[in-house]
mmCIF file of C-alpha atoms in Angstrom:
data_model
loop_
_atom_site.group_PDB
_atom_site.id
_atom_site.type_symbol
_atom_site.label_atom_id
_atom_site.label_comp_id
_atom_site.label_asym_id
_atom_site.label_seq_id
_atom_site.Cartn_x
_atom_site.Cartn_y
_atom_site.Cartn_z
ATOM 1 C CA MET A 1 105.963 -2.470 19.393
ATOM 2 C CA PHE A 2 103.680 -3.321 22.300
ATOM 3 C CA ASP A 3 103.347 0.343 23.083
ATOM 4 C CA SER A 4 100.994 0.688 20.118
ATOM 5 C CA LEU A 5 98.371 -1.318 22.021
ATOM 6 C CA ASP A 6 98.729 1.116 24.909
ATOM 7 C CA ILE A 7 98.086 4.096 22.627
ATOM 8 C CA SER A 8 94.825 2.644 21.395
ATOM 9 C CA ALA A 9 93.848 1.496 24.886
ATOM 10 C CA SER A 10 94.219 5.031 26.245
ATOM 11 C CA ALA A 11 91.851 6.251 23.506
ATOM 12 C CA LEU A 12 89.324 3.537 24.388
ATOM 13 C CA LEU A 13 89.409 4.607 27.988
ATOM 14 C CA ALA A 14 88.995 8.269 27.148
ATOM 15 C CA GLN A 15 86.035 7.639 24.835
ATOM 16 C CA ARG A 16 84.425 5.367 27.416
ATOM 17 C CA THR A 17 84.720 8.127 30.050
ATOM 18 C CA ARG A 18 83.164 10.578 27.605
ATOM 19 C CA MET A 19 80.333 8.111 27.003
ATOM 20 C CA ASP A 20 79.791 7.894 30.742
ATOM 21 C CA THR A 21 79.408 11.651 31.128
ATOM 22 C CA ILE A 22 76.970 11.718 28.216
ATOM 23 C CA ALA A 23 74.977 8.898 29.807
ATOM 24 C CA GLY A 24 74.937 10.837 33.081
ATOM 25 C CA ASN A 25 73.690 13.939 31.291
ATOM 26 C CA ILE A 26 70.855 12.082 29.602
ATOM 27 C CA ALA A 27 69.872 10.317 32.799
ATOM 28 C CA ASN A 28 69.711 13.639 34.658
ATOM 29 C CA MET A 29 67.880 15.588 32.002
ATOM 30 C CA ASN A 30 65.012 16.527 34.259
ATOM 31 C CA THR A 31 66.717 16.560 37.626
ATOM 32 C CA THR A 32 65.692 19.723 39.444
ATOM 33 C CA ARG A 33 67.307 18.907 42.808
ATOM 34 C CA ASN A 34 70.889 18.089 43.744
ATOM 35 C CA THR A 35 72.099 15.286 46.024
ATOM 36 C CA ARG A 36 71.310 17.237 49.164
ATOM 37 C CA GLY A 37 67.711 17.774 48.149
ATOM 38 C CA GLU A 38 68.096 21.491 47.494
ATOM 39 C CA ALA A 39 66.409 23.057 44.490
ATOM 40 C CA VAL A 40 69.581 23.325 42.444
ATOM 41 C CA PRO A 41 69.181 21.777 38.945
ATOM 42 C CA TYR A 42 71.755 19.406 37.483
ATOM 43 C CA ARG A 43 74.403 21.116 35.327
ATOM 44 C CA ARG A 44 75.548 19.450 32.082
ATOM 45 C CA ARG A 45 79.040 17.955 32.202
ATOM 46 C CA PHE A 46 81.423 17.268 29.336
ATOM 47 C CA ALA A 47 84.853 15.629 29.086
ATOM 48 C CA VAL A 48 87.880 17.585 27.877
ATOM 49 C CA PHE A 49 90.547 15.511 26.124
ATOM 50 C CA ALA A 50 94.248 16.185 26.142
ATOM 51 C CA SER A 51 97.068 14.537 24.236
ATOM 52 C CA GLY A 52 99.457 12.369 26.225
ATOM 53 C CA ARG A 53 99.027 10.005 29.132
ATOM 54 C CA PRO A 54 99.570 11.352 32.662
ATOM 55 C CA ASP A 55 100.221 7.843 34.020
ATOM 56 C CA ALA A 56 103.021 7.275 31.488
ATOM 57 C CA PRO A 57 104.920 10.518 31.065
ATOM 58 C CA GLY A 58 106.677 10.814 27.711
ATOM 59 C CA LYS A 59 104.414 8.263 26.057
ATOM 60 C CA VAL A 60 101.820 9.258 23.500
ATOM 61 C CA GLY A 61 98.095 8.716 23.677
ATOM 62 C CA VAL A 62 95.070 10.595 24.892
ATOM 63 C CA SER A 63 93.400 11.081 28.237
ATOM 64 C CA VAL A 64 90.577 12.976 29.868
ATOM 65 C CA ALA A 65 92.187 16.138 31.279
ATOM 66 C CA LYS A 66 89.108 17.122 33.285
ATOM 67 C CA ILE A 67 85.317 16.902 33.369
ATOM 68 C CA GLU A 68 84.074 20.447 32.780
ATOM 69 C CA ILE A 69 80.748 21.741 33.958
ATOM 70 C CA ASP A 70 78.729 23.580 31.372
ATOM 71 C CA ARG A 71 77.924 27.059 32.708
ATOM 72 C CA GLY A 72 75.162 27.703 30.157
ATOM 73 C CA PRO A 73 71.745 29.006 31.155
ATOM 74 C CA PHE A 74 69.125 26.643 32.505
ATOM 75 C CA ARG A 75 66.023 25.733 30.599
ATOM 76 C CA LYS A 76 63.025 27.432 32.133
ATOM 77 C CA GLU A 77 59.496 26.057 32.004
ATOM 78 C CA TYR A 78 56.336 27.654 33.316
ATOM 79 C CA GLN A 79 54.946 25.265 35.945
ATOM 80 C CA PRO A 80 53.575 27.255 38.874
ATOM 81 C CA SER A 81 52.277 24.147 40.612
ATOM 82 C CA HIS A 82 55.700 22.464 40.707
ATOM 83 C CA PRO A 83 57.247 22.359 44.208
ATOM 84 C CA ASP A 84 60.536 23.785 42.829
ATOM 85 C CA ALA A 85 58.943 26.710 40.986
ATOM 86 C CA ASP A 86 60.375 30.128 41.761
ATOM 87 C CA LYS A 87 58.503 33.307 42.570
ATOM 88 C CA GLU A 88 57.292 33.826 38.983
ATOM 89 C CA GLY A 89 56.211 30.194 38.607
ATOM 90 C CA TYR A 90 59.169 29.059 36.415
ATOM 91 C CA VAL A 91 61.026 25.798 37.050
ATOM 92 C CA SER A 92 64.690 25.618 36.060
ATOM 93 C CA TYR A 93 65.572 22.419 34.260
ATOM 94 C CA PRO A 94 69.111 21.185 33.474
ATOM 95 C CA ASN A 95 70.860 22.679 30.440
ATOM 96 C CA VAL A 96 70.967 19.299 28.711
ATOM 97 C CA ASP A 97 69.887 19.177 25.081
ATOM 98 C CA LEU A 98 69.038 15.627 24.015
ATOM 99 C CA ALA A 99 69.967 16.180 20.368
ATOM 100 C CA VAL A 100 73.433 17.428 21.313
ATOM 101 C CA GLU A 101 74.001 14.511 23.695
ATOM 102 C CA TYR A 102 72.822 12.043 21.067
ATOM 103 C CA VAL A 103 75.225 13.298 18.406
ATOM 104 C CA ASN A 104 78.086 13.356 20.920
ATOM 105 C CA ALA A 105 77.275 9.777 21.886
ATOM 106 C CA LEU A 106 77.373 8.725 18.231
ATOM 107 C CA GLU A 107 80.716 10.394 17.761
ATOM 108 C CA ALA A 108 82.151 8.808 20.876
ATOM 109 C CA SER A 109 81.006 5.341 19.837
ATOM 110 C CA ARG A 110 82.390 5.841 16.312
ATOM 111 C CA ALA A 111 85.757 6.902 17.725
ATOM 112 C CA TYR A 112 85.695 3.903 20.068
ATOM 113 C CA GLU A 113 85.154 1.502 17.158
ATOM 114 C CA ALA A 114 87.876 3.163 15.129
ATOM 115 C CA ASN A 115 90.353 2.609 17.932
ATOM 116 C CA VAL A 116 89.275 -1.019 18.309
ATOM 117 C CA THR A 117 89.975 -1.526 14.596
ATOM 118 C CA ALA A 118 93.343 0.175 15.018
ATOM 119 C CA MET A 119 94.127 -2.334 17.786
ATOM 120 C CA GLU A 120 93.229 -5.212 15.487
ATOM 121 C CA VAL A 121 95.600 -3.877 12.831
ATOM 122 C CA SER A 122 98.383 -3.499 15.410
ATOM 123 C CA LYS A 123 97.901 -7.098 16.515
ATOM 124 C CA ALA A 124 97.922 -8.333 12.916
ATOM 125 C CA MET A 125 101.195 -6.540 12.262
ATOM 126 C CA MET A 126 102.742 -7.985 15.395
ATOM 127 C CA ASN A 127 101.632 -11.490 14.496
ATOM 128 C CA ALA A 128 103.117 -11.108 11.029
ATOM 129 C CA SER A 129 106.420 -10.105 12.578
ATOM 130 C CA LEU A 130 106.321 -13.096 14.918
ATOM 131 C CA ARG A 131 105.735 -15.432 11.996
ATOM 132 C CA LEU A 132 109.187 -14.457 10.722
ATOM 133 C CA LEU A 133 110.516 -16.959 13.185
ATOM 134 C CA ALA A 134 108.232 -19.773 12.114
ATOM 135 C CA MET B 1 133.113 -9.774 5.574
ATOM 136 C CA LEU B 2 132.150 -12.987 3.883
ATOM 137 C CA ILE B 3 129.375 -13.813 6.312
ATOM 138 C CA GLU B 4 128.095 -10.246 6.253
ATOM 139 C CA GLY B 5 128.159 -10.273 2.485
ATOM 140 C CA LEU B 6 126.097 -13.424 2.410
ATOM 141 C CA MET B 7 123.580 -11.984 4.840
ATOM 142 C CA ASN B 8 123.210 -8.773 2.844
ATOM 143 C CA ARG B 9 122.687 -10.592 -0.391
ATOM 144 C CA GLY B 10 119.307 -10.052 -1.962
ATOM 145 C CA ASN B 11 116.902 -7.500 -0.594
ATOM 146 C CA GLY B 12 117.114 -8.162 3.116
ATOM 147 C CA ALA B 13 118.374 -4.732 4.103
ATOM 148 C CA LEU B 14 115.837 -2.936 1.883
ATOM 149 C CA LEU B 15 112.942 -4.948 3.300
ATOM 150 C CA GLU B 16 114.122 -4.337 6.847
ATOM 151 C CA GLN B 17 114.094 -0.580 6.248
ATOM 152 C CA VAL B 18 110.563 -0.752 4.867
ATOM 153 C CA VAL B 19 109.405 -2.713 7.920
ATOM 154 C CA ASN B 20 110.989 -0.205 10.294
ATOM 155 C CA PHE B 21 109.459 2.731 8.494
ATOM 156 C CA ALA B 22 106.022 1.097 8.444
ATOM 157 C CA SER B 23 106.210 0.355 12.188
ATOM 158 C CA GLN B 24 107.144 3.916 13.020
ATOM 159 C CA ARG B 25 104.443 5.372 10.806
ATOM 160 C CA HIS B 26 101.888 2.983 12.302
ATOM 161 C CA LYS B 27 102.549 4.390 15.771
ATOM 162 C CA LEU B 28 102.004 7.940 14.529
ATOM 163 C CA ILE B 29 98.745 7.002 12.819
ATOM 164 C CA LEU B 30 97.564 5.323 15.993
ATOM 165 C CA GLU B 31 98.282 8.486 17.930
ATOM 166 C CA ASN B 32 96.351 10.536 15.371
ATOM 167 C CA ILE B 33 93.359 8.195 15.636
ATOM 168 C CA ALA B 34 93.449 8.302 19.424
ATOM 169 C CA ASN B 35 93.509 12.101 19.417
ATOM 170 C CA VAL B 36 90.732 12.591 16.903
ATOM 171 C CA ASP B 37 88.573 14.371 19.476
ATOM 172 C CA THR B 38 91.336 16.304 21.226
ATOM 173 C CA PRO B 39 90.959 20.045 20.714
ATOM 174 C CA GLY B 40 94.011 21.803 19.326
ATOM 175 C CA TYR B 41 95.792 18.619 18.266
ATOM 176 C CA ARG B 42 97.898 18.657 15.080
ATOM 177 C CA GLN B 43 98.271 15.418 13.160
ATOM 178 C CA LYS B 44 101.722 13.872 12.844
ATOM 179 C CA ASP B 45 103.011 11.855 9.917
ATOM 180 C CA LEU B 46 106.131 10.469 8.191
ATOM 181 C CA SER B 47 106.560 11.408 4.564
ATOM 182 C CA VAL B 48 106.091 8.320 2.380
ATOM 183 C CA GLU B 49 107.249 10.013 -0.814
ATOM 184 C CA ARG B 50 110.506 11.133 0.681
ATOM 185 C CA PHE B 51 111.193 7.669 2.069
ATOM 186 C CA SER B 52 110.343 5.972 -1.251
ATOM 187 C CA SER B 53 112.556 8.329 -3.232
ATOM 188 C CA MET B 54 115.413 7.784 -0.790
ATOM 189 C CA LEU B 55 115.045 4.023 -1.199
ATOM 190 C CA ARG B 56 114.935 4.394 -4.966
ATOM 191 C CA GLU B 57 118.185 6.343 -4.823
ATOM 192 C CA ARG B 58 119.908 3.624 -2.828
ATOM 193 C CA VAL B 59 118.597 0.903 -5.120
ATOM 194 C CA ASP B 60 119.857 2.736 -8.198
ATOM 195 C CA GLN B 61 123.148 3.322 -6.477
ATOM 196 C CA ARG B 62 123.424 -0.368 -5.759
ATOM 197 C CA ARG B 63 122.695 -1.218 -9.356
ATOM 198 C CA ARG B 64 125.406 1.105 -10.522
ATOM 199 C CA THR B 65 128.173 0.559 -8.042
ATOM 200 C CA GLY B 66 127.351 -2.902 -6.802
ATOM 201 C CA SER B 67 126.767 -2.006 -3.171
ATOM 202 C CA ALA B 68 124.898 0.557 -1.149
ATOM 203 C CA SER B 69 124.070 0.984 2.473
ATOM 204 C CA PHE B 70 120.473 1.070 3.610
ATOM 205 C CA ASP B 71 121.295 1.874 7.181
ATOM 206 C CA ASP B 72 120.657 5.574 7.528
ATOM 207 C CA THR B 73 117.208 5.956 6.051
ATOM 208 C CA GLY B 74 115.600 7.384 9.197
ATOM 209 C CA SER B 75 112.620 9.684 8.788
ATOM 210 C CA LYS B 76 111.590 12.876 10.528
ATOM 211 C CA VAL B 77 108.157 13.443 12.040
ATOM 212 C CA GLU B 78 106.260 16.189 10.267
ATOM 213 C CA TYR B 79 102.929 17.948 10.662
ATOM 214 C CA PRO B 80 101.146 17.784 7.325
ATOM 215 C CA MET B 81 98.579 20.471 6.603
ATOM 216 C CA ARG B 82 95.842 18.459 5.017
ATOM 217 C CA GLY B 83 92.091 18.415 5.220
ATOM 218 C CA ILE B 84 90.120 21.229 6.808
ATOM 219 C CA LEU B 85 90.774 22.729 10.227
ATOM 220 C CA PHE B 86 87.762 22.344 12.489
ATOM 221 C CA HIS B 87 86.689 24.914 15.061
ATOM 222 C CA ASP B 88 88.721 23.250 17.774
ATOM 223 C CA ARG B 89 91.872 23.545 15.576
ATOM 224 C CA ASN B 90 92.080 19.797 14.966
ATOM 225 C CA ASN B 91 92.456 18.757 11.313
ATOM 226 C CA ARG B 92 90.844 15.395 11.854
ATOM 227 C CA SER B 93 89.761 13.089 9.064
ATOM 228 C CA MET B 94 88.853 9.594 10.202
ATOM 229 C CA GLU B 95 88.537 8.378 6.617
ATOM 230 C CA GLN B 96 92.051 9.514 5.713
ATOM 231 C CA LEU B 97 93.496 8.000 8.873
ATOM 232 C CA ALA B 98 91.779 4.648 8.404
ATOM 233 C CA THR B 99 92.947 4.444 4.780
ATOM 234 C CA ASP B 100 96.515 5.388 5.735
ATOM 235 C CA MET B 101 96.538 2.761 8.472
ATOM 236 C CA ALA B 102 95.290 0.032 6.115
ATOM 237 C CA LYS B 103 97.802 0.819 3.393
ATOM 238 C CA ASN B 104 100.665 1.065 5.820
ATOM 239 C CA ALA B 105 99.776 -2.235 7.492
ATOM 240 C CA MET B 106 99.609 -3.995 4.126
ATOM 241 C CA MET B 107 103.015 -2.674 3.085
ATOM 242 C CA HIS B 108 104.405 -3.827 6.448
ATOM 243 C CA ASN B 109 102.950 -7.325 6.160
ATOM 244 C CA LEU B 110 104.069 -7.650 2.529
ATOM 245 C CA ALA B 111 107.635 -6.711 3.456
ATOM 246 C CA ILE B 112 107.571 -9.200 6.348
ATOM 247 C CA GLU B 113 106.354 -12.012 4.099
ATOM 248 C CA LEU B 114 109.068 -11.296 1.529
ATOM 249 C CA LEU B 115 111.695 -11.179 4.277
ATOM 250 C CA ARG B 116 110.478 -14.494 5.575
ATOM 251 C CA LYS B 117 110.705 -16.016 2.095
ATOM 252 C CA GLN B 118 114.271 -14.788 1.792
ATOM 253 C CA PHE B 119 115.350 -16.240 5.103
ATOM 254 C CA GLN B 120 113.640 -19.512 4.216
ATOM 255 C CA GLN B 121 115.559 -19.758 0.938
ATOM 256 C CA MET B 122 118.852 -19.145 2.648
ATOM 257 C CA ASP B 123 117.981 -21.684 5.273
ATOM 258 C CA MET B 124 117.207 -24.256 2.563
ATOM 259 C CA ALA B 125 120.486 -23.578 0.828
ATOM 260 C CA LEU B 126 122.421 -23.981 4.064
ATOM 261 C CA ARG B 127 120.737 -27.159 5.104
ATOM 262 C CA GLU B 128 120.951 -28.580 1.539
ATOM 263 C CA LYS B 129 117.499 -29.880 2.076
ATOM 264 C CA VAL B 130 114.165 -28.823 0.643
ATOM 265 C CA VAL B 131 112.148 -27.643 3.648
ATOM 266 C CA MET C 1 114.111 -27.095 -17.999
ATOM 267 C CA ILE C 2 111.592 -26.509 -15.296
ATOM 268 C CA ASN C 3 108.849 -27.571 -17.704
ATOM 269 C CA GLY C 4 110.704 -30.549 -19.086
ATOM 270 C CA VAL C 5 111.992 -32.371 -16.057
ATOM 271 C CA ASN C 6 110.977 -35.574 -17.759
ATOM 272 C CA ASN C 7 113.222 -34.954 -20.724
ATOM 273 C CA PHE C 8 116.336 -35.003 -18.641
ATOM 274 C CA GLY C 9 118.838 -35.825 -21.316
ATOM 275 C CA GLY C 10 121.449 -38.345 -20.383
ATOM 276 C CA ILE C 11 120.351 -39.375 -16.914
ATOM 277 C CA GLY C 12 119.836 -42.916 -18.138
ATOM 278 C CA ARG C 13 123.399 -43.231 -19.288
ATOM 279 C CA VAL C 14 125.504 -44.308 -16.381
ATOM 280 C CA GLY C 15 128.681 -43.579 -18.261
ATOM 281 C CA ASP C 16 127.817 -39.914 -18.526
ATOM 282 C CA LEU C 17 127.242 -39.604 -14.812
ATOM 283 C CA ALA C 18 130.422 -41.300 -13.823
ATOM 284 C CA GLY C 19 132.634 -39.659 -16.388
ATOM 285 C CA LYS C 20 131.362 -36.110 -16.730
ATOM 286 C CA SER C 21 133.192 -33.246 -15.157
ATOM 287 C CA ALA C 22 132.142 -29.619 -15.381
ATOM 288 C CA SER C 23 134.376 -28.832 -18.296
ATOM 289 C CA SER C 24 134.151 -31.980 -20.430
ATOM 290 C CA PRO C 25 132.715 -31.585 -23.938
ATOM 291 C CA GLY C 26 129.209 -32.586 -24.919
ATOM 292 C CA GLU C 27 128.243 -35.898 -26.469
ATOM 293 C CA SER C 28 127.489 -36.073 -30.127
ATOM 294 C CA GLY C 29 123.820 -35.775 -30.990
ATOM 295 C CA GLY C 30 122.331 -34.042 -27.974
ATOM 296 C CA ALA C 31 123.032 -31.655 -25.156
ATOM 297 C CA SER C 32 125.349 -33.021 -22.564
ATOM 298 C CA PHE C 33 124.252 -33.448 -19.036
ATOM 299 C CA SER C 34 126.557 -30.786 -17.703
ATOM 300 C CA ASP C 35 125.310 -28.265 -20.259
ATOM 301 C CA THR C 36 121.715 -28.909 -19.262
ATOM 302 C CA LEU C 37 122.613 -28.532 -15.623
ATOM 303 C CA ARG C 38 124.457 -25.294 -16.215
ATOM 304 C CA LYS C 39 121.573 -23.896 -18.264
ATOM 305 C CA SER C 40 119.123 -24.732 -15.548
ATOM 306 C CA ILE C 41 121.306 -23.036 -12.948
ATOM 307 C CA ASP C 42 121.373 -19.945 -15.144
ATOM 308 C CA GLU C 43 117.590 -20.049 -15.431
ATOM 309 C CA VAL C 44 117.172 -20.263 -11.675
ATOM 310 C CA SER C 45 119.593 -17.385 -11.283
ATOM 311 C CA LYS C 46 117.639 -15.294 -13.793
ATOM 312 C CA LEU C 47 114.325 -16.049 -12.084
ATOM 313 C CA GLN C 48 115.831 -14.970 -8.761
ATOM 314 C CA GLU C 49 117.066 -11.733 -10.310
ATOM 315 C CA ASP C 50 113.591 -11.077 -11.683
ATOM 316 C CA ALA C 51 112.088 -11.680 -8.287
ATOM 317 C CA SER C 52 114.648 -9.399 -6.639
ATOM 318 C CA ARG C 53 113.862 -6.646 -9.112
ATOM 319 C CA ALA C 54 110.127 -7.062 -8.613
ATOM 320 C CA VAL C 55 110.589 -6.804 -4.841
ATOM 321 C CA GLU C 56 112.684 -3.647 -5.242
ATOM 322 C CA ASP C 57 110.013 -2.057 -7.451
ATOM 323 C CA ALA C 58 107.233 -2.899 -5.001
ATOM 324 C CA MET C 59 109.129 -1.582 -1.938
ATOM 325 C CA THR C 60 110.161 1.700 -3.571
ATOM 326 C CA GLY C 61 106.619 2.297 -4.787
ATOM 327 C CA LYS C 62 107.363 1.975 -8.501
ATOM 328 C CA THR C 63 104.659 -0.599 -9.011
ATOM 329 C CA ASP C 64 101.322 -1.394 -7.450
ATOM 330 C CA ASN C 65 101.243 -4.966 -8.721
ATOM 331 C CA VAL C 66 101.504 -6.950 -5.505
ATOM 332 C CA SER C 67 100.306 -10.211 -7.078
ATOM 333 C CA GLY C 68 103.012 -9.848 -9.739
ATOM 334 C CA VAL C 69 105.643 -9.578 -7.066
ATOM 335 C CA MET C 70 104.340 -12.586 -5.162
ATOM 336 C CA THR C 71 104.162 -14.637 -8.355
ATOM 337 C CA ALA C 72 107.723 -13.797 -9.308
ATOM 338 C CA VAL C 73 108.986 -14.610 -5.822
ATOM 339 C CA GLU C 74 107.097 -17.889 -5.733
ATOM 340 C CA LYS C 75 108.389 -18.885 -9.171
ATOM 341 C CA SER C 76 111.955 -18.259 -8.180
ATOM 342 C CA ASP C 77 111.381 -20.124 -4.938
ATOM 343 C CA LEU C 78 109.986 -23.187 -6.746
ATOM 344 C CA ALA C 79 112.789 -23.116 -9.285
ATOM 345 C CA PHE C 80 115.332 -23.058 -6.478
ATOM 346 C CA LYS C 81 113.605 -25.931 -4.693
ATOM 347 C CA THR C 82 113.513 -27.953 -7.902
ATOM 348 C CA LEU C 83 117.224 -27.431 -8.435
ATOM 349 C CA LEU C 84 117.900 -28.432 -4.854
ATOM 350 C CA ALA C 85 115.829 -31.597 -5.212
ATOM 351 C CA ILE C 86 117.597 -32.522 -8.457
ATOM 352 C CA ARG C 87 120.941 -32.009 -6.789
ATOM 353 C CA ALA C 88 119.920 -34.243 -3.908
ATOM 354 C CA LYS C 89 118.847 -36.957 -6.316
ATOM 355 C CA LEU C 90 122.108 -36.660 -8.228
ATOM 356 C CA MET C 91 124.130 -36.996 -5.038
ATOM 357 C CA GLU C 92 122.101 -40.057 -4.130
ATOM 358 C CA ALA C 93 122.710 -41.595 -7.542
ATOM 359 C CA TYR C 94 126.399 -40.827 -7.349
ATOM 360 C CA GLU C 95 126.716 -42.474 -3.940
ATOM 361 C CA GLU C 96 124.890 -45.516 -5.208
ATOM 362 C CA ILE C 97 127.198 -45.818 -8.202
ATOM 363 C CA LYS C 98 130.238 -45.347 -6.033
ATOM 364 C CA ALA C 99 129.060 -48.261 -3.897
ATOM 365 C CA ILE C 100 128.898 -50.686 -6.825
ATOM 366 C CA GLN C 101 131.414 -53.458 -6.383
ATOM 367 C CA ILE C 102 133.057 -54.332 -9.593
#
């Protein structure tokens, strides 16, 4: 019976990780340089879920299989005076669309709340069973 | 035989089966809710109608022949085809799942309460004292 | 009987209590104590059967009326408790009478 809490907890963790990647995308929306200072724009990341828990083989749940990098085209803006502009005067900005990130964030938070509610229901059922002894 | 007969009096066995079924189904619903964003995931479920009709059969059998066993009412996991299939081949429906979970939990808690009442009554009778 | 606990016929008559066995005939002009007791036991039994049936219907999905089930169960429970309390009081009375020194 206590395994049911683990199932919901794995979902909470997965949704939280997804939220983190979305937050990272939004924070780096206009980042035109990477960590080494080269003119390589930030690429959008997204979390890929998979059923099952790798840390508990045979048990059900969900987990983040990997964090994929979105290989879509960069957003180009004409700013010839920008230090990172290329030969034609275009600056490549990250392929992060704020609307998409916003909707994904809403969905992740909704799923998170649903799993919290599921946990509450599991706890209520367990308490009811325990009261059999009272 | 006498002691077992006393313990099986009333609806104890029936209620126990309902509690077991509800617990199993709850785990499946939890898994479905956890995997609502997993691409390619198919929802799992236990058939409530089949379980109810099996119980009804046993109850009728008990009324006719005076005794019936409720022991082997296990259920098989199935993959119901309901709702629409999204682009990532997941037939998610948060509304359906939340409703199912609520109904299932209520049936579980109801069965537990009735079971508790039954045990209490037997306890009272044994102790010859009103608790 | 559950409604009319006050009208317990015969409890005032000590002779009835001391002399009545389960199979002795009733007194003239009123239900005997043993008859009343037996009737009340039957009532409790019937209430318990009703409750059991209501529980079966609810668990097999035949009815949606949860409050009906809970009411039936509670009624049978109270009836049982009442019977138990009456029995306890009767045992007490019997012991007391037994202890009377003649």
